[in-house]
Amino acid sequence: MSDEGAHSSRRRRVRRSSASDGAQGRDRWILSYADFITLLFAFFVALYSISLKTQGNDRRLTETLNGVFDAVQKSVKPINIGQPIIGEPKDQDAVDVQPIPSNPPNMEVKAPDPIPESGVPQPTIYDVLDRVISSDFQSLQQSGQVSITESPQWVNLELKSALLFGEGEYQLTNEAVALLIVISNILKSYPAPILVDGNTDNLPVTSQRLISNWHLSSLRASSVVEELVYRGVDPKLIAPIGFSSEHPKVRNSSDAARQQNRRVVLRISKTQAANLYDYLFK
């Protein structure tokens, strides 16, 4: 009787082991699928890099690829391949996504030299931003997605939300990251207090993840600040603020007007300071 019991116990253990091995074997396809997706991604990145390589600019190729890999880590949006159409007529909503320029601008911006003995003034941060936007992001400027103005105290760089985020989202798109890489290098060369304010239209949010437009505008401003700090902007000199729909450019009377009001504005002070808090409150 004891021998029969031992044999029966061994048979049960064998059956349990076989069932466990079968369950593990059924899940092994996930590894093959993950390898396939990784190789497919590498293939498209290689194609993209080859297209830039043919333009004969190794430095811009390296900088752009670095920006693309960083953008993939920060966004679930796919990388655009090809040349999307931009510049919609004024009576239509602006496109949500703008392409990365085919010739990305030089990512390095040298700090201005001291005023020479001749007394000729050096370019200001407004001059540099205006030149870079006009030359390297001309299509974005013409479509109204990017604009720059100045007042006696501030330089205002306005970025439309359709360029930076998906509808109702606060995570930056890949195109937004590529643009902010260029902006961050300029800001690092001209350190000054910066306020990043987020603005929405007056329509209530529909996402279950967001409470209100106060929440959305603050998160969008924070996303831009986080990216700029990640790229090297001094965190002591920059802070986000959300205005919800309380600071519109125009009345929210139509879809086109609401499109104008959904924006993020970088307000760069013309006065240097050690940190933003002392600049604002002391």
PDB file of C-alpha atoms in Angstrom:
ATOM      1  CA  MET A   1       0.000   0.000   0.000  1.00  0.00           C
ATOM      2  CA  SER A   2       2.841   2.387   0.799  1.00  0.00           C
ATOM      3  CA  ASP A   3       4.465   1.704  -2.613  1.00  0.00           C
ATOM      4  CA  GLU A   4       1.232   2.425  -4.440  1.00  0.00           C
ATOM      5  CA  GLY A   5       0.810   5.673  -2.500  1.00  0.00           C
ATOM      6  CA  ALA A   6       4.352   6.775  -3.392  1.00  0.00           C
ATOM      7  CA  HIS A   7       3.817   6.057  -7.105  1.00  0.00           C
ATOM      8  CA  SER A   8       0.537   7.991  -7.075  1.00  0.00           C
ATOM      9  CA  SER A   9       2.216  10.987  -5.410  1.00  0.00           C
ATOM     10  CA  ARG A  10       5.006  10.997  -8.007  1.00  0.00           C
ATOM     11  CA  ARG A  11       2.476  10.920 -10.858  1.00  0.00           C
ATOM     12  CA  ARG A  12       0.661  13.937  -9.395  1.00  0.00           C
ATOM     13  CA  ARG A  13       3.947  15.877  -9.134  1.00  0.00           C
ATOM     14  CA  VAL A  14       4.804  15.058 -12.755  1.00  0.00           C
ATOM     15  CA  ARG A  15       1.407  16.270 -13.941  1.00  0.00           C
ATOM     16  CA  ARG A  16       1.749  19.529 -11.978  1.00  0.00           C
ATOM     17  CA  SER A  17       5.243  20.122 -13.406  1.00  0.00           C
ATOM     18  CA  SER A  18       4.031  19.523 -16.961  1.00  0.00           C
ATOM     19  CA  ALA A  19       1.145  21.956 -16.532  1.00  0.00           C
ATOM     20  CA  SER A  20       3.497  24.634 -15.156  1.00  0.00           C
ATOM     21  CA  ASP A  21       5.954  24.202 -18.044  1.00  0.00           C
ATOM     22  CA  GLY A  22       3.119  24.491 -20.533  1.00  0.00           C
ATOM     23  CA  ALA A  23       1.917  27.783 -19.016  1.00  0.00           C
ATOM     24  CA  GLN A  24       5.431  29.226 -19.193  1.00  0.00           C
ATOM     25  CA  GLY A  25       5.821  28.089 -22.777  1.00  0.00           C
ATOM     26  CA  ARG A  26       2.635  29.838 -23.829  1.00  0.00           C
ATOM     27  CA  ASP A  27       4.011  33.198 -22.591  1.00  0.00           C
ATOM     28  CA  ARG A  28       7.328  33.019 -24.431  1.00  0.00           C
ATOM     29  CA  TRP A  29       5.851  34.666 -27.538  1.00  0.00           C
ATOM     30  CA  ILE A  30       6.013  37.991 -25.656  1.00  0.00           C
ATOM     31  CA  LEU A  31       9.823  37.924 -25.816  1.00  0.00           C
ATOM     32  CA  SER A  32       9.815  37.371 -29.561  1.00  0.00           C
ATOM     33  CA  TYR A  33       7.234  40.106 -30.049  1.00  0.00           C
ATOM     34  CA  ALA A  34       9.277  42.575 -27.959  1.00  0.00           C
ATOM     35  CA  ASP A  35      12.406  41.767 -29.988  1.00  0.00           C
ATOM     36  CA  PHE A  36      10.494  42.321 -33.223  1.00  0.00           C
ATOM     37  CA  ILE A  37       9.163  45.728 -32.106  1.00  0.00           C
ATOM     38  CA  THR A  38      12.653  46.808 -31.011  1.00  0.00           C
ATOM     39  CA  LEU A  39      14.183  45.821 -34.352  1.00  0.00           C
ATOM     40  CA  LEU A  40      11.359  47.516 -36.249  1.00  0.00           C
ATOM     41  CA  PHE A  41      11.929  50.745 -34.316  1.00  0.00           C
ATOM     42  CA  ALA A  42      15.688  50.566 -34.997  1.00  0.00           C
ATOM     43  CA  PHE A  43      14.967  50.041 -38.690  1.00  0.00           C
ATOM     44  CA  PHE A  44      12.864  53.200 -39.007  1.00  0.00           C
ATOM     45  CA  VAL A  45      15.352  55.245 -37.002  1.00  0.00           C
ATOM     46  CA  ALA A  46      18.099  54.018 -39.347  1.00  0.00           C
ATOM     47  CA  LEU A  47      16.038  55.091 -42.369  1.00  0.00           C
ATOM     48  CA  TYR A  48      15.472  58.485 -40.815  1.00  0.00           C
ATOM     49  CA  SER A  49      19.176  58.908 -40.058  1.00  0.00           C
ATOM     50  CA  ILE A  50      20.149  57.904 -43.595  1.00  0.00           C
ATOM     51  CA  SER A  51      17.831  60.555 -45.024  1.00  0.00           C
ATOM     52  CA  LEU A  52      19.644  63.176 -42.931  1.00  0.00           C
ATOM     53  CA  LYS A  53      23.048  61.706 -43.741  1.00  0.00           C
ATOM     54  CA  THR A  54      22.519  62.369 -47.435  1.00  0.00           C
ATOM     55  CA  GLN A  55      22.333  66.076 -46.674  1.00  0.00           C
ATOM     56  CA  GLY A  56      26.000  65.979 -45.662  1.00  0.00           C
ATOM     57  CA  ASN A  57      25.723  67.405 -42.141  1.00  0.00           C
ATOM     58  CA  ASP A  58      27.047  64.935 -39.553  1.00  0.00           C
ATOM     59  CA  ARG A  59      26.689  67.282 -36.613  1.00  0.00           C
ATOM     60  CA  ARG A  60      23.025  68.007 -37.203  1.00  0.00           C
ATOM     61  CA  LEU A  61      22.427  64.310 -37.727  1.00  0.00           C
ATOM     62  CA  THR A  62      23.854  63.464 -34.291  1.00  0.00           C
ATOM     63  CA  GLU A  63      21.946  66.262 -32.542  1.00  0.00           C
ATOM     64  CA  THR A  64      18.658  65.379 -34.184  1.00  0.00           C
ATOM     65  CA  LEU A  65      18.956  61.671 -33.388  1.00  0.00           C
ATOM     66  CA  ASN A  66      19.725  62.475 -29.754  1.00  0.00           C
ATOM     67  CA  GLY A  67      16.603  64.644 -29.613  1.00  0.00           C
ATOM     68  CA  VAL A  68      14.504  61.927 -31.253  1.00  0.00           C
ATOM     69  CA  PHE A  69      15.610  59.253 -28.763  1.00  0.00           C
ATOM     70  CA  ASP A  70      14.922  61.586 -25.827  1.00  0.00           C
ATOM     71  CA  ALA A  71      11.521  62.448 -27.267  1.00  0.00           C
ATOM     72  CA  VAL A  72      10.609  58.763 -27.624  1.00  0.00           C
ATOM     73  CA  GLN A  73      11.362  58.225 -23.957  1.00  0.00           C
ATOM     74  CA  LYS A  74       9.127  61.132 -22.938  1.00  0.00           C
ATOM     75  CA  SER A  75       6.173  60.600 -25.282  1.00  0.00           C
ATOM     76  CA  VAL A  76       4.019  57.737 -26.452  1.00  0.00           C
ATOM     77  CA  LYS A  77       3.333  59.549 -29.716  1.00  0.00           C
ATOM     78  CA  PRO A  78       4.926  57.974 -32.842  1.00  0.00           C
ATOM     79  CA  ILE A  79       7.747  59.690 -34.696  1.00  0.00           C
ATOM     80  CA  ASN A  80       6.560  61.380 -37.883  1.00  0.00           C
ATOM     81  CA  ILE A  81       8.128  60.027 -41.054  1.00  0.00           C
ATOM     82  CA  GLY A  82       7.847  62.218 -44.143  1.00  0.00           C
ATOM     83  CA  GLN A  83       6.665  65.774 -44.582  1.00  0.00           C
ATOM     84  CA  PRO A  84       3.177  66.480 -43.154  1.00  0.00           C
ATOM     85  CA  ILE A  85       1.260  69.363 -44.638  1.00  0.00           C
ATOM     86  CA  ILE A  86       1.433  72.542 -42.589  1.00  0.00           C
ATOM     87  CA  GLY A  87      -0.018  76.025 -42.809  1.00  0.00           C
ATOM     88  CA  GLU A  88      -3.782  75.549 -42.885  1.00  0.00           C
ATOM     89  CA  PRO A  89      -5.970  78.461 -44.054  1.00  0.00           C
ATOM     90  CA  LYS A  90      -6.823  80.973 -41.366  1.00  0.00           C
ATOM     91  CA  ASP A  91     -10.490  80.027 -41.308  1.00  0.00           C
ATOM     92  CA  GLN A  92      -9.652  76.466 -40.255  1.00  0.00           C
ATOM     93  CA  ASP A  93      -8.198  75.099 -37.027  1.00  0.00           C
ATOM     94  CA  ALA A  94      -4.450  74.892 -36.957  1.00  0.00           C
ATOM     95  CA  VAL A  95      -2.988  71.417 -37.339  1.00  0.00           C
ATOM     96  CA  ASP A  96      -2.252  69.623 -34.101  1.00  0.00           C
ATOM     97  CA  VAL A  97       1.247  68.462 -35.056  1.00  0.00           C
ATOM     98  CA  GLN A  98       4.044  70.221 -36.916  1.00  0.00           C
ATOM     99  CA  PRO A  99       6.943  68.317 -38.494  1.00  0.00           C
ATOM    100  CA  ILE A 100      10.499  68.450 -37.247  1.00  0.00           C
ATOM    101  CA  PRO A 101      12.344  70.745 -39.717  1.00  0.00           C
ATOM    102  CA  SER A 102      14.177  68.864 -42.475  1.00  0.00           C
ATOM    103  CA  ASN A 103      17.237  70.982 -41.692  1.00  0.00           C
ATOM    104  CA  PRO A 104      17.316  71.291 -37.897  1.00  0.00           C
ATOM    105  CA  PRO A 105      18.988  74.479 -36.733  1.00  0.00           C
ATOM    106  CA  ASN A 106      22.323  74.524 -35.031  1.00  0.00           C
ATOM    107  CA  MET A 107      21.654  73.401 -31.474  1.00  0.00           C
ATOM    108  CA  GLU A 108      24.494  75.430 -29.988  1.00  0.00           C
ATOM    109  CA  VAL A 109      24.039  79.137 -29.353  1.00  0.00           C
ATOM    110  CA  LYS A 110      27.094  80.956 -28.130  1.00  0.00           C
ATOM    111  CA  ALA A 111      26.762  83.492 -25.368  1.00  0.00           C
ATOM    112  CA  PRO A 112      27.262  87.090 -26.486  1.00  0.00           C
ATOM    113  CA  ASP A 113      30.729  88.529 -26.159  1.00  0.00           C
ATOM    114  CA  PRO A 114      31.238  91.646 -24.064  1.00  0.00           C
ATOM    115  CA  ILE A 115      30.560  94.915 -25.839  1.00  0.00           C
ATOM    116  CA  PRO A 116      33.653  95.620 -27.935  1.00  0.00           C
ATOM    117  CA  GLU A 117      35.644  98.806 -27.740  1.00  0.00           C
ATOM    118  CA  SER A 118      33.809 100.078 -30.815  1.00  0.00           C
ATOM    119  CA  GLY A 119      30.650 100.277 -28.693  1.00  0.00           C
ATOM    120  CA  VAL A 120      28.511  98.212 -31.096  1.00  0.00           C
ATOM    121  CA  PRO A 121      25.792  96.489 -28.998  1.00  0.00           C
ATOM    122  CA  GLN A 122      25.603  92.709 -29.071  1.00  0.00           C
ATOM    123  CA  PRO A 123      22.371  90.912 -30.014  1.00  0.00           C
ATOM    124  CA  THR A 124      19.833  90.486 -27.230  1.00  0.00           C
ATOM    125  CA  ILE A 125      17.886  87.321 -26.465  1.00  0.00           C
ATOM    126  CA  TYR A 126      14.971  88.780 -28.429  1.00  0.00           C
ATOM    127  CA  ASP A 127      17.237  89.264 -31.463  1.00  0.00           C
ATOM    128  CA  VAL A 128      18.527  85.689 -31.275  1.00  0.00           C
ATOM    129  CA  LEU A 129      15.094  84.108 -30.758  1.00  0.00           C
ATOM    130  CA  ASP A 130      13.568  86.186 -33.534  1.00  0.00           C
ATOM    131  CA  ARG A 131      16.365  85.245 -35.941  1.00  0.00           C
ATOM    132  CA  VAL A 132      16.181  81.518 -35.150  1.00  0.00           C
ATOM    133  CA  ILE A 133      12.384  81.402 -35.438  1.00  0.00           C
ATOM    134  CA  SER A 134      12.333  83.413 -38.667  1.00  0.00           C
ATOM    135  CA  SER A 135      15.027  81.322 -40.340  1.00  0.00           C
ATOM    136  CA  ASP A 136      14.609  77.803 -38.973  1.00  0.00           C
ATOM    137  CA  PHE A 137      10.933  77.684 -37.966  1.00  0.00           C
ATOM    138  CA  GLN A 138       9.482  79.925 -40.636  1.00  0.00           C
ATOM    139  CA  SER A 139       6.563  77.604 -41.397  1.00  0.00           C
ATOM    140  CA  LEU A 140       5.556  77.525 -37.727  1.00  0.00           C
ATOM    141  CA  GLN A 141       5.734  81.303 -37.542  1.00  0.00           C
ATOM    142  CA  GLN A 142       3.700  81.780 -40.710  1.00  0.00           C
ATOM    143  CA  SER A 143       0.983  79.406 -39.491  1.00  0.00           C
ATOM    144  CA  GLY A 144       0.800  81.264 -36.168  1.00  0.00           C
ATOM    145  CA  GLN A 145       2.028  78.332 -34.100  1.00  0.00           C
ATOM    146  CA  VAL A 146       5.053  80.291 -32.823  1.00  0.00           C
ATOM    147  CA  SER A 147       5.356  84.041 -32.285  1.00  0.00           C
ATOM    148  CA  ILE A 148       7.628  86.395 -30.382  1.00  0.00           C
ATOM    149  CA  THR A 149       6.995  89.899 -29.017  1.00  0.00           C
ATOM    150  CA  GLU A 150       8.635  92.143 -26.453  1.00  0.00           C
ATOM    151  CA  SER A 151       7.713  94.776 -23.908  1.00  0.00           C
ATOM    152  CA  PRO A 152       9.972  97.082 -21.869  1.00  0.00           C
ATOM    153  CA  GLN A 153      10.411  94.359 -19.213  1.00  0.00           C
ATOM    154  CA  TRP A 154       9.795  91.024 -20.952  1.00  0.00           C
ATOM    155  CA  VAL A 155      10.413  88.992 -24.090  1.00  0.00           C
ATOM    156  CA  ASN A 156       7.313  86.881 -24.811  1.00  0.00           C
ATOM    157  CA  LEU A 157       7.669  83.641 -26.781  1.00  0.00           C
ATOM    158  CA  GLU A 158       4.220  82.219 -27.506  1.00  0.00           C
ATOM    159  CA  LEU A 159       3.708  78.575 -28.487  1.00  0.00           C
ATOM    160  CA  LYS A 160       0.266  77.332 -29.480  1.00  0.00           C
ATOM    161  CA  SER A 161      -0.974  74.296 -27.569  1.00  0.00           C
ATOM    162  CA  ALA A 162      -1.764  72.481 -30.825  1.00  0.00           C
ATOM    163  CA  LEU A 163       1.977  72.420 -31.532  1.00  0.00           C
ATOM    164  CA  LEU A 164       2.997  71.232 -28.068  1.00  0.00           C
ATOM    165  CA  PHE A 165       0.265  68.797 -27.020  1.00  0.00           C
ATOM    166  CA  GLY A 166      -2.418  66.499 -28.257  1.00  0.00           C
ATOM    167  CA  GLU A 167      -6.032  67.523 -27.710  1.00  0.00           C
ATOM    168  CA  GLY A 168      -6.775  67.555 -23.986  1.00  0.00           C
ATOM    169  CA  GLU A 169      -3.275  66.272 -23.177  1.00  0.00           C
ATOM    170  CA  TYR A 170      -0.387  67.708 -21.218  1.00  0.00           C
ATOM    171  CA  GLN A 171       2.422  65.412 -22.395  1.00  0.00           C
ATOM    172  CA  LEU A 172       4.725  67.023 -24.945  1.00  0.00           C
ATOM    173  CA  THR A 173       4.766  65.737 -28.508  1.00  0.00           C
ATOM    174  CA  ASN A 174       8.018  64.711 -30.190  1.00  0.00           C
ATOM    175  CA  GLU A 175       7.905  67.869 -32.322  1.00  0.00           C
ATOM    176  CA  ALA A 176       7.528  69.997 -29.198  1.00  0.00           C
ATOM    177  CA  VAL A 177      10.610  68.387 -27.639  1.00  0.00           C
ATOM    178  CA  ALA A 178      12.651  69.074 -30.783  1.00  0.00           C
ATOM    179  CA  LEU A 179      11.610  72.742 -30.696  1.00  0.00           C
ATOM    180  CA  LEU A 180      12.297  73.099 -26.968  1.00  0.00           C
ATOM    181  CA  ILE A 181      15.797  71.690 -27.442  1.00  0.00           C
ATOM    182  CA  VAL A 182      16.621  74.682 -29.632  1.00  0.00           C
ATOM    183  CA  ILE A 183      14.934  77.149 -27.282  1.00  0.00           C
ATOM    184  CA  SER A 184      16.705  75.742 -24.220  1.00  0.00           C
ATOM    185  CA  ASN A 185      20.144  76.263 -25.750  1.00  0.00           C
ATOM    186  CA  ILE A 186      19.334  79.920 -26.349  1.00  0.00           C
ATOM    187  CA  LEU A 187      17.968  80.361 -22.837  1.00  0.00           C
ATOM    188  CA  LYS A 188      21.099  78.807 -21.336  1.00  0.00           C
ATOM    189  CA  SER A 189      23.215  81.378 -23.160  1.00  0.00           C
ATOM    190  CA  TYR A 190      21.083  84.272 -21.861  1.00  0.00           C
ATOM    191  CA  PRO A 191      20.243  83.343 -18.238  1.00  0.00           C
ATOM    192  CA  ALA A 192      17.356  85.411 -16.905  1.00  0.00           C
ATOM    193  CA  PRO A 193      14.154  84.880 -14.867  1.00  0.00           C
ATOM    194  CA  ILE A 194      11.489  83.030 -16.873  1.00  0.00           C
ATOM    195  CA  LEU A 195       7.774  82.574 -16.210  1.00  0.00           C
ATOM    196  CA  VAL A 196       5.997  79.875 -18.232  1.00  0.00           C
ATOM    197  CA  ASP A 197       2.248  80.436 -18.220  1.00  0.00           C
ATOM    198  CA  GLY A 198      -0.312  77.999 -19.537  1.00  0.00           C
ATOM    199  CA  ASN A 199      -3.647  79.144 -20.961  1.00  0.00           C
ATOM    200  CA  THR A 200      -6.769  77.283 -22.115  1.00  0.00           C
ATOM    201  CA  ASP A 201     -10.086  78.186 -23.701  1.00  0.00           C
ATOM    202  CA  ASN A 202     -13.335  78.348 -21.756  1.00  0.00           C
ATOM    203  CA  LEU A 203     -14.652  74.899 -22.687  1.00  0.00           C
ATOM    204  CA  PRO A 204     -14.776  72.476 -19.730  1.00  0.00           C
ATOM    205  CA  VAL A 205     -12.354  69.574 -19.747  1.00  0.00           C
ATOM    206  CA  THR A 206     -13.761  66.189 -20.740  1.00  0.00           C
ATOM    207  CA  SER A 207     -10.931  63.937 -19.582  1.00  0.00           C
ATOM    208  CA  GLN A 208     -11.471  61.889 -16.436  1.00  0.00           C
ATOM    209  CA  ARG A 209      -7.816  62.465 -15.539  1.00  0.00           C
ATOM    210  CA  LEU A 210      -8.241  66.249 -15.268  1.00  0.00           C
ATOM    211  CA  ILE A 211     -10.297  68.216 -12.782  1.00  0.00           C
ATOM    212  CA  SER A 212     -10.589  71.553 -14.570  1.00  0.00           C
ATOM    213  CA  ASN A 213      -8.868  73.964 -16.940  1.00  0.00           C
ATOM    214  CA  TRP A 214      -6.839  75.188 -13.971  1.00  0.00           C
ATOM    215  CA  HIS A 215      -5.427  71.708 -13.737  1.00  0.00           C
ATOM    216  CA  LEU A 216      -4.787  71.415 -17.490  1.00  0.00           C
ATOM    217  CA  SER A 217      -3.124  74.819 -17.888  1.00  0.00           C
ATOM    218  CA  SER A 218      -0.843  74.228 -14.889  1.00  0.00           C
ATOM    219  CA  LEU A 219       0.191  70.769 -16.078  1.00  0.00           C
ATOM    220  CA  ARG A 220       0.966  72.032 -19.573  1.00  0.00           C
ATOM    221  CA  ALA A 221       3.123  74.852 -18.236  1.00  0.00           C
ATOM    222  CA  SER A 222       4.852  72.381 -15.917  1.00  0.00           C
ATOM    223  CA  SER A 223       5.610  70.014 -18.798  1.00  0.00           C
ATOM    224  CA  VAL A 224       7.380  72.797 -20.683  1.00  0.00           C
ATOM    225  CA  VAL A 225       9.342  73.830 -17.582  1.00  0.00           C
ATOM    226  CA  GLU A 226      10.339  70.242 -16.875  1.00  0.00           C
ATOM    227  CA  GLU A 227      11.649  69.787 -20.421  1.00  0.00           C
ATOM    228  CA  LEU A 228      13.629  73.046 -20.358  1.00  0.00           C
ATOM    229  CA  VAL A 229      15.169  72.191 -16.977  1.00  0.00           C
ATOM    230  CA  TYR A 230      16.009  68.712 -18.277  1.00  0.00           C
ATOM    231  CA  ARG A 231      17.815  70.405 -21.166  1.00  0.00           C
ATOM    232  CA  GLY A 232      19.933  72.522 -18.841  1.00  0.00           C
ATOM    233  CA  VAL A 233      17.984  75.680 -17.993  1.00  0.00           C
ATOM    234  CA  ASP A 234      18.682  76.761 -14.400  1.00  0.00           C
ATOM    235  CA  PRO A 235      15.726  75.566 -12.271  1.00  0.00           C
ATOM    236  CA  LYS A 236      16.174  78.551  -9.957  1.00  0.00           C
ATOM    237  CA  LEU A 237      15.324  80.895 -12.822  1.00  0.00           C
ATOM    238  CA  ILE A 238      12.139  79.309 -14.135  1.00  0.00           C
ATOM    239  CA  ALA A 239       8.668  78.416 -12.834  1.00  0.00           C
ATOM    240  CA  PRO A 240       5.266  77.407 -14.285  1.00  0.00           C
ATOM    241  CA  ILE A 241       1.940  79.106 -13.704  1.00  0.00           C
ATOM    242  CA  GLY A 242      -1.538  78.203 -14.950  1.00  0.00           C
ATOM    243  CA  PHE A 243      -4.121  80.847 -15.842  1.00  0.00           C
ATOM    244  CA  SER A 244      -6.872  78.470 -16.985  1.00  0.00           C
ATOM    245  CA  SER A 245      -9.175  80.498 -19.301  1.00  0.00           C
ATOM    246  CA  GLU A 246      -8.863  83.698 -17.255  1.00  0.00           C
ATOM    247  CA  HIS A 247      -6.316  85.426 -19.509  1.00  0.00           C
ATOM    248  CA  PRO A 248      -7.639  85.091 -23.093  1.00  0.00           C
ATOM    249  CA  LYS A 249      -6.087  86.858 -26.047  1.00  0.00           C
ATOM    250  CA  VAL A 250      -9.464  87.193 -27.753  1.00  0.00           C
ATOM    251  CA  ARG A 251     -13.054  86.455 -26.789  1.00  0.00           C
ATOM    252  CA  ASN A 252     -13.922  82.742 -26.805  1.00  0.00           C
ATOM    253  CA  SER A 253     -16.664  83.311 -29.349  1.00  0.00           C
ATOM    254  CA  SER A 254     -15.703  80.663 -31.950  1.00  0.00           C
ATOM    255  CA  ASP A 255     -13.493  77.646 -32.522  1.00  0.00           C
ATOM    256  CA  ALA A 256     -10.887  79.828 -34.225  1.00  0.00           C
ATOM    257  CA  ALA A 257     -10.849  82.219 -31.268  1.00  0.00           C
ATOM    258  CA  ARG A 258     -10.529  79.380 -28.769  1.00  0.00           C
ATOM    259  CA  GLN A 259      -7.632  78.033 -30.829  1.00  0.00           C
ATOM    260  CA  GLN A 260      -5.847  81.367 -30.327  1.00  0.00           C
ATOM    261  CA  ASN A 261      -6.386  81.235 -26.568  1.00  0.00           C
ATOM    262  CA  ARG A 262      -4.949  77.744 -26.084  1.00  0.00           C
ATOM    263  CA  ARG A 263      -1.270  78.555 -25.684  1.00  0.00           C
ATOM    264  CA  VAL A 264       1.862  78.454 -23.537  1.00  0.00           C
ATOM    265  CA  VAL A 265       3.892  81.653 -23.186  1.00  0.00           C
ATOM    266  CA  LEU A 266       7.522  81.884 -22.097  1.00  0.00           C
ATOM    267  CA  ARG A 267       7.986  85.290 -20.468  1.00  0.00           C
ATOM    268  CA  ILE A 268      11.709  86.015 -20.311  1.00  0.00           C
ATOM    269  CA  SER A 269      12.801  88.949 -18.185  1.00  0.00           C
ATOM    270  CA  LYS A 270      15.167  91.534 -19.650  1.00  0.00           C
ATOM    271  CA  THR A 271      16.659  91.987 -16.194  1.00  0.00           C
ATOM    272  CA  GLN A 272      19.119  89.433 -14.865  1.00  0.00           C
ATOM    273  CA  ALA A 273      18.716  88.025 -11.352  1.00  0.00           C
ATOM    274  CA  ALA A 274      20.177  85.277  -9.204  1.00  0.00           C
ATOM    275  CA  ASN A 275      16.843  83.454  -8.967  1.00  0.00           C
ATOM    276  CA  LEU A 276      13.212  83.909  -9.918  1.00  0.00           C
ATOM    277  CA  TYR A 277      11.823  84.017  -6.390  1.00  0.00           C
ATOM    278  CA  ASP A 278      13.961  86.977  -5.314  1.00  0.00           C
ATOM    279  CA  TYR A 279      13.248  88.697  -8.611  1.00  0.00           C
ATOM    280  CA  LEU A 280       9.486  88.482  -8.080  1.00  0.00           C
ATOM    281  CA  PHE A 281       9.072  88.860  -4.344  1.00  0.00           C
ATOM    282  CA  LYS A 282      12.058  90.716  -2.898  1.00  0.00           C
TER     283      LYS A 282
END
